[in-house]
Amino acid sequence: MDQEMADIEAQASNEEPEAEAAAILKKANRPVTLKFADVVYKVSLSKRGSCHKGTKLEEKLILKGITGIVLPGEMLAMLGPSGSGKTTLLTALGGKLGGKLSGAITYNDRPFSNAIKRNTGFVSQDDVLYPHLTVTETLVFTALLRLPNSLTKEEKTTHAEAVITQLGLTKCKNSIIGGSFLRGVSGGERKRVSIGQEMLINPSLLFLDEPTSGLDSTTAQRIVSTVWEQAKGGRTIVMTIHQPSSRLFYMFDKVLLLSDGNPLYFGKGSEVMDYFSNVGYTPSVAMNPSDFILDLANGVSSYTDFCDNQTIVKQSLVSAYKSNLADKLMAEVQNIDNHLQDGVNDKQFAQWATTWWQQFAVLFRRGVKERKHESFSGLKIGQILVVALLAGLLWWQSDASHLQDQIGLLFFYSGFWGFFPLFQAIFTFPQERRMLEKERSSGMYRLSSYFMSRMVSDLPMELVLPTIFVTITYWMAGLKSTAENFLRTLFVLLFNVLAAQGLGLALGAMVMDQKSATTLGSVIMLSFLLAGGYYVQHVPVFIRWIKYISISHHAYKLLLGSQYKASDTYPCGTSGGVCLVGDYPAIKEVGLDKQVLSAVAMGIMLVGYRLIAYLALMRVGVTGK
């Protein structure tokens, strides 16, 4: 697999195809005029009423009639204080906001559709990337998933290499992305990788949420300059930005200023100071235009008292906007002719750029490369080896005369390899939720291809460690030394691992909170363990039903069957007599019969828990199955 990626990278280093791809990326596929008129967004909040009335719902306006237009080749910057509605509006314009949204949002005078979705890039504020993949691997895998089948694998890779060159990422192309506890590329480089993922599809419309957040002024300048160059290629760019420097501010073609969901200004960035001067607000000293208008959006003016008159300033600016800009802007949005219709209709764009099998193959390779570091970490391997050696020494060469000790080891197998894979699996989907939401909302792949690739890619990594564990402890403990008994024991243990893993996946997918899912998993597994048939043989009738849904019970029963038959004997009594294993009290209660029934129950749990996990994941993301 590493060799395959090396071959891809070597193939992509060909300069001529890279130059061709770079030339293609300079211009938008299909220019898009973005119009939004009187956009209103409401959310319902619960409000506690009087004692006899209880809780009632209250609606809050987040966006209060926002209107604007962005033409191809223009870059719109949305400014405003925290909580002013910038990200909400950006999400609505990007087609990612549901709920009580009203008003008209059109793209070349058409509503949001598959055609627009396939021509739209959306860069979120937080860089959601896999930490162990290199820059090249991240962009190549994204290209293989997002670019259509009209391009060959080599052409997709060439596009990824062209984006790397275009965004100035050549020096770090073979460096890993990194994360909170893993050193990788810098923050600015990570942001450019996020932008590069969207640039791969050569979007006509690009949305960016706070692309300069947390970056120094020089890096922020480089990021915005890169985006500005994309706009000059005929793209329509919309971004939110918190407090840009004056150098950045004058790069914006248009500016939208928001305050508490109200528009205070929409127009050319070069005319913003003249507008506010005309409505009575002029800075007392020369200052950065963005600082000045953000002060106004917060209700702070050099002519007003900071504490008492913030509301008055905001109200006067809202009134000024309605008097001076609102009608003129609405007329412009409604009357401007859109000459960019090109006859491309939604039917020409399939919902998915690639086939199910292509998505599965790429996601499988990406999953193995990303998770092999975690699955085979030195800490995890060391943990398993230490426990295996300790168990082997504690049960060293126990024979049939120590029957209680042997069945104790088998129950330890079922318990340890119930808890361990459960807690490993619980973290799977909560950790990947943001990545899944990001990629699914962009229509990158089907949920089913992601889910199956995740299940299959985890198999070798999840089954190697229990195999090593059994291999060590089985022979040290002196269990039956035939190949048949060993393989049956190993098979049952792996079966147990997969069933417990399925339960962990289901809990993680349903709860999507690591702490809550871990607590719930602990309670469930402890219940299964207590009802497993080892600790308590005489379980009261009213609670006996738990053992039938207990992974530990069925695994323990199958493990006993892998070692013993009812007709086997063991030394008992003081006169050298022997007794039947099937009559041993601790074994008799669990029983050595109905092995097939327990195997079927385990199989149902193995499949059923995964089906529950899949259904729970269907609420994550927005499209497909």
XYZ file of C-alpha atoms in Angstrom:
625
model
C 0.000 0.000 0.000
C 2.829 2.403 0.809
C 4.451 1.410 -2.474
C 1.199 2.166 -4.272
C 1.076 5.660 -2.793
C 4.739 6.146 -3.730
C 3.938 5.143 -7.301
C 1.041 7.588 -7.373
C 3.234 10.405 -6.076
C 5.948 9.602 -8.581
C 3.387 9.512 -11.351
C 2.056 12.884 -10.269
C 5.485 14.504 -10.446
C 5.358 14.637 -14.238
C 5.618 18.384 -14.983
C 3.629 18.547 -18.224
C 0.372 17.001 -16.917
C 0.776 19.081 -13.760
C 1.046 22.259 -15.822
C -2.071 21.279 -17.773
C -4.007 20.616 -14.577
C -2.836 23.919 -13.085
C -4.082 25.725 -16.183
C -7.476 24.041 -15.803
C -7.657 25.058 -12.149
C -7.091 28.743 -12.925
C -10.620 29.206 -14.251
C -13.948 28.227 -12.776
C -15.807 25.347 -14.420
C -19.035 27.279 -14.592
C -19.386 30.886 -13.339
C -22.103 31.294 -10.715
C -23.991 34.412 -9.677
C -25.131 34.103 -6.060
C -28.238 36.032 -5.038
C -29.907 36.087 -1.641
C -32.964 38.176 -0.882
C -34.603 38.799 2.502
C -33.030 35.737 4.151
C -34.584 35.080 7.557
C -33.640 32.263 9.932
C -35.428 31.343 13.154
C -34.638 28.872 15.914
C -36.946 27.572 18.617
C -35.794 27.986 22.192
C -37.397 26.411 25.242
C -38.547 28.877 27.855
C -39.695 27.859 31.313
C -43.012 29.396 32.154
C -44.984 29.509 35.391
C -45.479 26.404 37.505
C -48.828 25.462 35.984
C -47.877 26.229 32.394
C -44.567 24.349 32.271
C -42.107 24.780 29.397
C -43.033 26.599 26.203
C -41.190 27.253 22.954
C -39.997 30.680 21.965
C -38.708 31.635 18.518
C -35.519 33.664 18.148
C -34.525 35.463 14.966
C -30.921 34.749 14.010
C -30.972 36.357 10.549
C -33.288 39.318 10.000
C -33.768 39.861 6.300
C -30.329 39.716 4.655
C -30.064 40.658 0.974
C -27.102 40.683 -1.377
C -25.552 39.595 -4.661
C -22.086 38.257 -5.497
C -20.948 38.004 -9.110
C -18.290 35.724 -10.616
C -14.845 37.174 -9.995
C -15.949 38.886 -6.772
C -14.961 38.147 -3.180
C -17.521 38.971 -0.487
C -16.373 39.292 3.129
C -18.976 39.027 5.884
C -17.932 40.882 9.045
C -19.544 41.284 12.405
C -19.080 40.588 16.130
C -19.316 37.072 17.511
C -22.937 35.926 17.448
C -23.953 38.336 14.692
C -25.023 35.510 12.349
C -22.050 35.367 9.951
C -21.526 31.597 10.059
C -25.280 30.927 10.021
C -25.662 32.983 6.838
C -22.618 31.345 5.246
C -24.018 27.899 6.058
C -27.380 28.882 4.562
C -25.766 30.175 1.377
C -23.753 26.963 1.133
C -26.926 24.863 1.133
C -26.093 23.257 4.471
C -28.692 24.878 6.726
C -32.121 23.405 7.313
C -34.881 24.396 9.687
C -36.910 27.602 9.597
C -35.076 29.334 6.771
C -37.033 31.683 4.524
C -36.171 34.076 1.732
C -34.763 33.400 -1.730
C -31.261 31.991 -2.290
C -30.458 31.297 -5.941
C -27.442 30.245 -7.961
C -27.656 31.502 -11.560
C -31.337 32.110 -10.776
C -31.842 28.467 -9.789
C -32.329 26.804 -6.405
C -29.660 24.638 -4.776
C -29.233 21.332 -6.639
C -26.804 18.500 -7.371
C -25.263 20.571 -10.153
C -24.560 23.451 -7.749
C -23.417 21.080 -5.007
C -20.860 19.487 -7.319
C -19.549 22.973 -8.181
C -19.393 24.287 -4.615
C -16.542 24.139 -2.111
C -17.067 24.766 1.608
C -14.122 25.280 3.998
C -15.188 25.162 7.652
C -13.502 27.170 10.382
C -11.965 24.111 12.007
C -9.592 22.062 9.872
C -11.057 18.549 9.949
C -8.208 16.378 8.639
C -6.698 12.975 9.403
C -3.525 13.607 11.455
C -1.451 10.616 10.269
C -1.871 11.186 6.533
C 0.620 13.309 4.614
C -0.426 16.396 2.658
C -0.138 14.456 -0.613
C -2.093 11.463 0.701
C -4.854 13.727 2.041
C -5.347 15.485 -1.280
C -4.899 12.367 -3.444
C -7.495 10.398 -1.491
C -9.872 13.376 -1.680
C -9.308 13.642 -5.444
C -10.001 9.937 -5.943
C -13.308 10.312 -4.080
C -14.575 13.679 -5.314
C -13.474 13.924 -8.927
C -15.765 12.241 -11.479
C -15.059 9.044 -13.385
C -14.601 11.035 -16.583
C -11.041 11.443 -15.271
C -8.645 8.536 -14.898
C -6.908 7.715 -11.638
C -3.700 9.256 -12.983
C -5.486 12.467 -13.998
C -7.087 12.758 -10.563
C -3.672 12.384 -8.953
C -2.235 15.008 -11.311
C -4.981 17.418 -10.247
C -4.045 16.847 -6.599
C -0.393 17.593 -7.361
C -1.383 20.743 -9.257
C -3.356 21.991 -6.239
C -0.348 21.322 -3.994
C 1.813 23.476 -6.266
C -0.831 26.179 -6.645
C -1.254 26.565 -2.870
C 2.480 26.582 -2.144
C 2.487 23.254 -0.293
C 5.327 21.610 -2.241
C 7.845 21.854 0.606
C 5.564 20.040 3.049
C 3.881 17.637 0.598
C 5.396 14.574 2.295
C 4.840 15.802 5.872
C 1.997 14.430 7.965
C -0.891 16.751 8.834
C -0.492 16.278 12.587
C -2.882 17.166 15.370
C -3.168 18.253 18.995
C -0.659 15.656 20.244
C 1.143 14.911 16.990
C 3.615 17.306 15.397
C 2.854 18.013 11.745
C 2.504 20.919 9.344
C 1.904 24.480 10.547
C -1.515 26.022 11.089
C -1.338 28.017 7.871
C -0.313 24.955 5.868
C -3.130 22.952 7.443
C -5.606 25.656 6.435
C -4.268 25.600 2.867
C -4.721 21.817 2.786
C -8.377 22.329 3.781
C -8.774 24.894 1.011
C -6.965 22.534 -1.365
C -9.509 19.775 -0.689
C -12.222 22.080 -1.993
C -10.107 23.438 -4.858
C -9.708 19.903 -6.219
C -13.192 19.996 -7.717
C -12.359 23.348 -9.347
C -15.423 24.963 -7.727
C -17.328 27.826 -9.247
C -18.543 28.852 -5.805
C -16.290 28.768 -2.736
C -17.360 29.406 0.870
C -14.822 29.885 3.670
C -15.640 30.218 7.366
C -12.986 32.240 9.232
C -10.041 31.101 7.047
C -7.592 33.337 8.978
C -8.692 32.345 12.495
C -5.706 31.741 14.775
C -3.118 32.689 12.140
C -0.510 35.457 12.245
C -0.980 38.451 9.923
C 1.579 37.287 7.348
C 0.063 33.811 7.065
C -3.440 35.292 6.965
C -2.335 37.586 4.132
C -0.999 34.592 2.199
C -4.241 32.644 2.670
C -6.490 35.515 1.567
C -4.188 36.324 -1.370
C -4.513 32.724 -2.519
C -8.295 32.930 -2.283
C -8.281 36.308 -4.082
C -6.417 34.700 -6.981
C -9.165 32.069 -7.195
C -11.758 34.851 -7.462
C -9.881 36.451 -10.326
C -10.262 33.141 -12.195
C -14.008 33.736 -12.384
C -15.026 32.094 -9.114
C -17.567 33.481 -6.696
C -15.989 33.677 -3.225
C -17.844 34.233 0.051
C -16.058 34.223 3.403
C -16.617 35.181 6.991
C -13.741 36.932 8.694
C -13.510 38.268 12.214
C -11.084 41.206 12.265
C -8.974 41.527 9.109
C -5.994 43.841 8.817
C -6.300 46.906 6.565
C -4.235 45.092 3.899
C -6.764 42.269 3.832
C -9.776 44.576 3.995
C -8.918 46.374 0.774
C -8.731 43.034 -1.075
C -12.473 42.464 -0.583
C -14.643 43.418 -3.534
C -17.764 43.540 -1.375
C -18.398 43.734 2.354
C -21.456 42.677 4.361
C -21.575 43.993 7.936
C -23.883 42.222 10.408
C -24.951 43.074 13.944
C -27.313 40.849 15.929
C -28.557 39.330 12.668
C -29.287 42.751 11.101
C -27.488 44.017 7.999
C -25.736 47.347 8.553
C -23.938 47.618 5.219
C -23.664 45.800 1.914
C -21.551 47.172 -0.893
C -18.061 47.754 -2.157
C -15.306 47.519 0.420
C -13.702 50.695 -0.944
C -16.877 52.704 -0.246
C -17.606 51.573 3.303
C -15.967 54.535 5.064
C -17.756 57.062 2.840
C -21.106 55.418 3.561
C -20.780 55.559 7.342
C -19.460 59.107 7.127
C -22.584 60.077 5.179
C -24.865 58.595 7.847
C -23.051 60.474 10.600
C -20.299 58.169 11.830
C -16.691 59.190 11.215
C -13.650 57.872 13.104
C -11.979 60.439 15.340
C -8.526 59.209 14.260
C -7.208 57.372 11.222
C -7.820 53.677 11.757
C -8.289 50.296 10.094
C -11.712 50.325 8.362
C -12.534 46.872 9.732
C -11.840 48.003 13.317
C -14.060 51.040 12.816
C -17.060 49.206 11.344
C -16.782 46.381 13.898
C -16.917 49.007 16.667
C -20.082 50.337 15.058
C -21.550 46.817 14.805
C -20.954 46.504 18.552
C -22.719 49.827 19.099
C -19.519 51.708 19.965
C -18.948 55.161 18.490
C -16.613 57.980 19.422
C -19.716 60.187 19.841
C -21.576 57.933 22.241
C -21.176 56.640 25.764
C -19.782 53.104 25.720
C -22.186 51.664 28.270
C -25.515 53.439 27.788
C -25.967 54.057 24.078
C -24.891 50.860 22.285
C -28.506 49.983 21.488
C -29.174 53.486 20.135
C -26.160 53.287 17.796
C -27.220 49.874 16.487
C -30.804 51.006 15.941
C -29.694 54.126 14.076
C -27.410 52.053 11.809
C -30.221 49.566 11.071
C -32.515 52.464 10.215
C -29.840 54.036 8.020
C -29.397 50.769 6.142
C -33.127 50.467 5.508
C -33.334 54.071 4.351
C -30.225 54.204 2.181
C -29.392 50.700 0.976
C -32.199 48.156 1.415
C -34.519 49.155 -1.436
C -31.677 49.881 -3.840
C -30.049 46.521 -3.088
C -33.311 44.586 -3.432
C -33.960 46.238 -6.792
C -30.455 45.288 -7.940
C -30.938 41.669 -6.908
C -34.308 41.418 -8.633
C -33.464 43.295 -11.808
C -29.937 42.243 -12.672
C -29.839 40.074 -15.763
C -28.021 36.792 -15.392
C -26.226 36.013 -18.642
C -24.442 33.018 -17.186
C -26.995 30.332 -17.978
C -25.112 27.629 -19.820
C -27.707 24.947 -20.307
C -26.249 22.625 -17.686
C -29.095 20.947 -15.851
C -29.212 18.901 -12.704
C -29.815 15.646 -14.556
C -26.309 15.812 -16.003
C -24.862 15.472 -12.516
C -25.248 12.128 -10.812
C -25.582 12.192 -7.036
C -22.209 10.495 -6.661
C -18.986 11.235 -8.550
C -17.706 7.643 -8.177
C -19.117 4.133 -7.907
C -19.771 2.287 -4.649
C -16.800 -0.027 -5.158
C -14.434 2.851 -5.933
C -15.526 4.627 -2.757
C -15.115 1.438 -0.752
C -11.603 0.788 -2.125
C -10.337 4.334 -1.521
C -11.875 4.554 1.945
C -10.457 1.134 2.829
C -6.908 2.181 1.860
C -7.246 5.528 3.585
C -8.608 3.898 6.751
C -5.795 1.373 6.979
C -3.118 4.044 6.486
C -4.661 6.344 9.091
C -5.500 3.808 11.825
C -2.589 1.396 11.634
C -0.590 3.737 13.903
C -3.298 3.649 16.570
C -4.182 -0.042 16.281
C -0.582 -1.194 16.520
C 0.695 1.410 18.947
C 3.461 0.296 21.283
C 1.284 1.040 24.312
C -1.558 -1.191 23.135
C 0.743 -4.055 22.105
C 2.607 -3.784 25.410
C -0.652 -3.869 27.342
C -1.778 -7.078 25.633
C 1.605 -8.784 26.005
C 1.848 -7.960 29.719
C -1.675 -9.251 30.440
C -1.066 -12.366 28.321
C 2.183 -13.223 30.095
C 0.672 -12.537 33.525
C -2.330 -14.769 32.754
C -0.037 -17.480 31.393
C 2.024 -17.441 34.548
C -0.990 -17.424 36.873
C -2.541 -20.418 35.087
C 0.791 -22.075 34.374
C 0.325 -25.663 33.181
C -2.983 -26.218 34.982
C -4.334 -29.680 34.134
C -7.637 -31.541 34.433
C -7.174 -31.838 38.203
C -7.552 -28.034 38.366
C -10.820 -27.889 36.469
C -12.089 -24.842 38.345
C -8.922 -22.946 37.449
C -9.234 -23.866 33.768
C -12.836 -22.731 33.447
C -11.826 -19.579 35.314
C -9.288 -18.870 32.543
C -11.936 -19.431 29.879
C -14.281 -16.998 31.601
C -11.418 -14.506 31.858
C -11.022 -14.862 28.074
C -14.657 -13.943 27.513
C -14.580 -11.062 30.005
C -11.296 -9.427 29.009
C -11.989 -9.747 25.289
C -15.479 -8.404 25.833
C -14.436 -5.209 27.603
C -11.277 -4.451 25.587
C -12.785 -4.370 22.058
C -15.973 -2.751 23.380
C -14.140 0.303 24.678
C -11.928 0.476 21.602
C -15.009 0.500 19.352
C -17.039 2.971 21.423
C -14.689 5.802 20.403
C -14.839 4.999 16.675
C -17.760 7.098 15.473
C -17.700 9.914 18.089
C -14.073 10.593 17.079
C -14.933 10.577 13.380
C -18.224 12.438 13.616
C -16.860 15.779 12.392
C -15.042 14.152 9.492
C -18.128 12.138 8.560
C -20.360 15.227 8.697
C -17.927 17.238 6.590
C -17.411 14.621 3.893
C -20.998 13.415 3.740
C -22.391 16.961 3.504
C -20.199 17.529 0.445
C -21.538 14.334 -1.160
C -18.130 12.678 -1.184
C -19.351 9.109 -0.622
C -22.253 6.923 0.380
C -22.730 6.081 4.034
C -22.853 2.380 3.164
C -19.450 2.447 1.426
C -17.922 4.281 4.393
C -19.468 1.888 6.903
C -18.429 -1.278 5.072
C -14.894 -0.007 4.457
C -14.618 0.807 8.146
C -15.808 -2.652 9.175
C -13.516 -4.491 6.757
C -10.416 -2.350 7.329
C -10.745 -2.825 11.089
C -10.883 -6.638 10.857
C -7.169 -7.460 10.467
C -6.143 -4.819 12.988
C -8.736 -5.868 15.557
C -8.108 -9.621 15.285
C -4.303 -9.740 15.371
C -3.909 -8.838 19.051
C -6.438 -11.373 20.434
C -4.809 -14.044 18.271
C -1.426 -13.246 19.818
C -3.017 -13.219 23.279
C -4.576 -16.683 22.888
C -1.424 -18.116 21.334
C 0.609 -17.075 24.381
C -1.813 -17.967 27.175
C -3.257 -21.168 25.692
C -0.003 -23.129 25.691
C 1.333 -21.599 28.894
C -1.861 -22.537 30.753
C -1.758 -26.152 29.584
C -5.158 -26.324 27.923
C -5.843 -29.225 25.549
C -2.903 -29.375 23.192
C -4.643 -30.559 20.030
C -4.904 -28.272 17.000
C -8.675 -28.728 16.913
C -9.166 -27.525 20.490
C -6.807 -24.586 20.016
C -8.440 -23.436 16.777
C -11.951 -23.771 18.225
C -10.914 -21.698 21.244
C -9.317 -19.079 18.997
C -12.363 -18.939 16.711
C -14.764 -18.495 19.633
C -12.601 -15.739 21.109
C -12.474 -13.865 17.797
C -16.234 -14.314 17.504
C -16.545 -12.777 20.970
C -14.295 -9.865 19.968
C -16.410 -9.079 16.900
C -19.693 -9.247 18.829
C -18.362 -6.969 21.594
C -16.945 -4.621 18.984
C -20.369 -4.450 17.335
C -21.944 -3.463 20.657
C -19.328 -0.729 21.089
C -19.964 0.589 17.573
C -23.714 0.675 18.200
C -23.377 2.501 21.520
C -20.925 5.031 20.079
C -23.109 5.703 17.026
C -26.294 6.074 19.073
C -24.909 8.278 21.849
C -22.129 10.103 19.933
C -20.628 11.217 23.234
C -17.529 9.373 24.436
C -18.101 9.843 28.166
C -21.776 8.869 28.102
C -21.173 5.932 25.749
C -18.342 4.629 27.941
C -20.515 4.780 31.060
C -23.401 3.021 29.314
C -21.031 0.405 27.874
C -19.596 -0.318 31.317
C -23.035 -0.886 32.818
C -24.133 -3.170 29.965
C -20.951 -5.266 29.915
C -20.917 -5.645 33.691
C -24.524 -6.860 33.518
C -23.549 -9.331 30.795
C -20.533 -10.446 32.825
C -22.505 -11.014 36.034
C -25.101 -13.031 34.147
C -22.441 -14.969 32.254
C -22.787 -18.089 34.387
C -19.457 -18.100 36.231
C -19.989 -15.855 39.234
C -23.580 -16.879 39.968
C -24.833 -20.323 38.972
C -28.296 -20.038 40.538
C -29.702 -16.867 39.028
C -33.233 -15.899 40.142
C -35.894 -16.591 37.505
C -37.074 -12.973 37.219
C -33.627 -11.783 36.091
C -32.417 -14.921 34.318
C -33.392 -13.477 30.910
C -30.235 -11.317 30.917
C -28.036 -14.320 30.158
C -29.813 -14.914 26.861
C -28.698 -11.504 25.556
C -25.310 -11.677 27.287
C -22.270 -11.819 25.014
C -20.230 -13.148 27.951
C -22.665 -16.021 28.594
C -22.707 -17.306 25.011
C -18.941 -16.836 24.576
C -18.256 -18.661 27.864
C -20.561 -21.520 26.847
C -18.786 -21.868 23.465
C -15.354 -21.704 25.120
C -16.334 -24.521 27.489
C -17.503 -26.521 24.479
C -14.175 -25.912 22.730
C -12.326 -27.668 25.589
C -14.672 -30.215 27.084
C -17.275 -32.830 26.254
C -19.885 -33.997 28.718
C -18.292 -37.476 28.696
C -14.814 -36.195 29.639
C -13.581 -37.041 33.136
C -11.529 -35.284 35.783
C -9.969 -36.514 39.074
C -12.312 -36.080 42.013
C -12.587 -37.355 45.575
C -9.784 -38.512 47.809
C -9.538 -42.115 46.603
C -8.359 -41.383 43.080
C -11.805 -41.553 41.534
C -12.964 -39.710 38.439
C -16.100 -37.715 37.675
C -17.789 -36.579 34.507
C -16.960 -33.024 33.411
C -20.592 -32.564 32.407
C -21.640 -33.111 36.041
C -19.217 -30.506 37.439
C -21.547 -27.977 39.156
C -20.045 -24.837 37.587
C -20.195 -26.417 34.111
C -23.527 -28.178 34.529
C -25.343 -24.915 35.190
C -24.044 -23.358 31.967
C -24.296 -26.635 30.053
C -22.247 -28.127 27.247
C -25.283 -28.666 25.021
C -26.976 -26.220 22.626
C -23.636 -24.999 21.284
C -25.165 -24.207 17.894
C -27.850 -22.066 19.533
C -25.190 -19.967 21.300
C -23.231 -19.637 18.064
C -26.370 -18.412 16.274
C -27.087 -15.946 19.098
C -23.546 -14.574 18.818
C -23.942 -14.287 15.052
C -27.192 -12.361 15.434
C -25.533 -9.979 17.880
C -22.495 -9.556 15.616
C -24.697 -8.494 12.687
C -27.502 -6.855 14.671
C -25.335 -4.447 16.629
C -23.648 -3.307 13.419
C -27.016 -2.787 11.767
C -28.067 -0.625 14.725
C -24.821 1.359 14.366
C -25.488 1.913 10.651
C -29.046 3.099 11.243
C -27.830 5.446 13.978
C -25.220 6.906 11.611
C -27.852 7.749 9.022
C -28.681 10.893 10.986
C -25.071 12.128 10.542
C -24.599 14.060 7.292
C -27.243 15.045 4.814
C -27.418 12.743 1.793
C -27.292 9.167 0.647
C -27.425 5.807 2.291
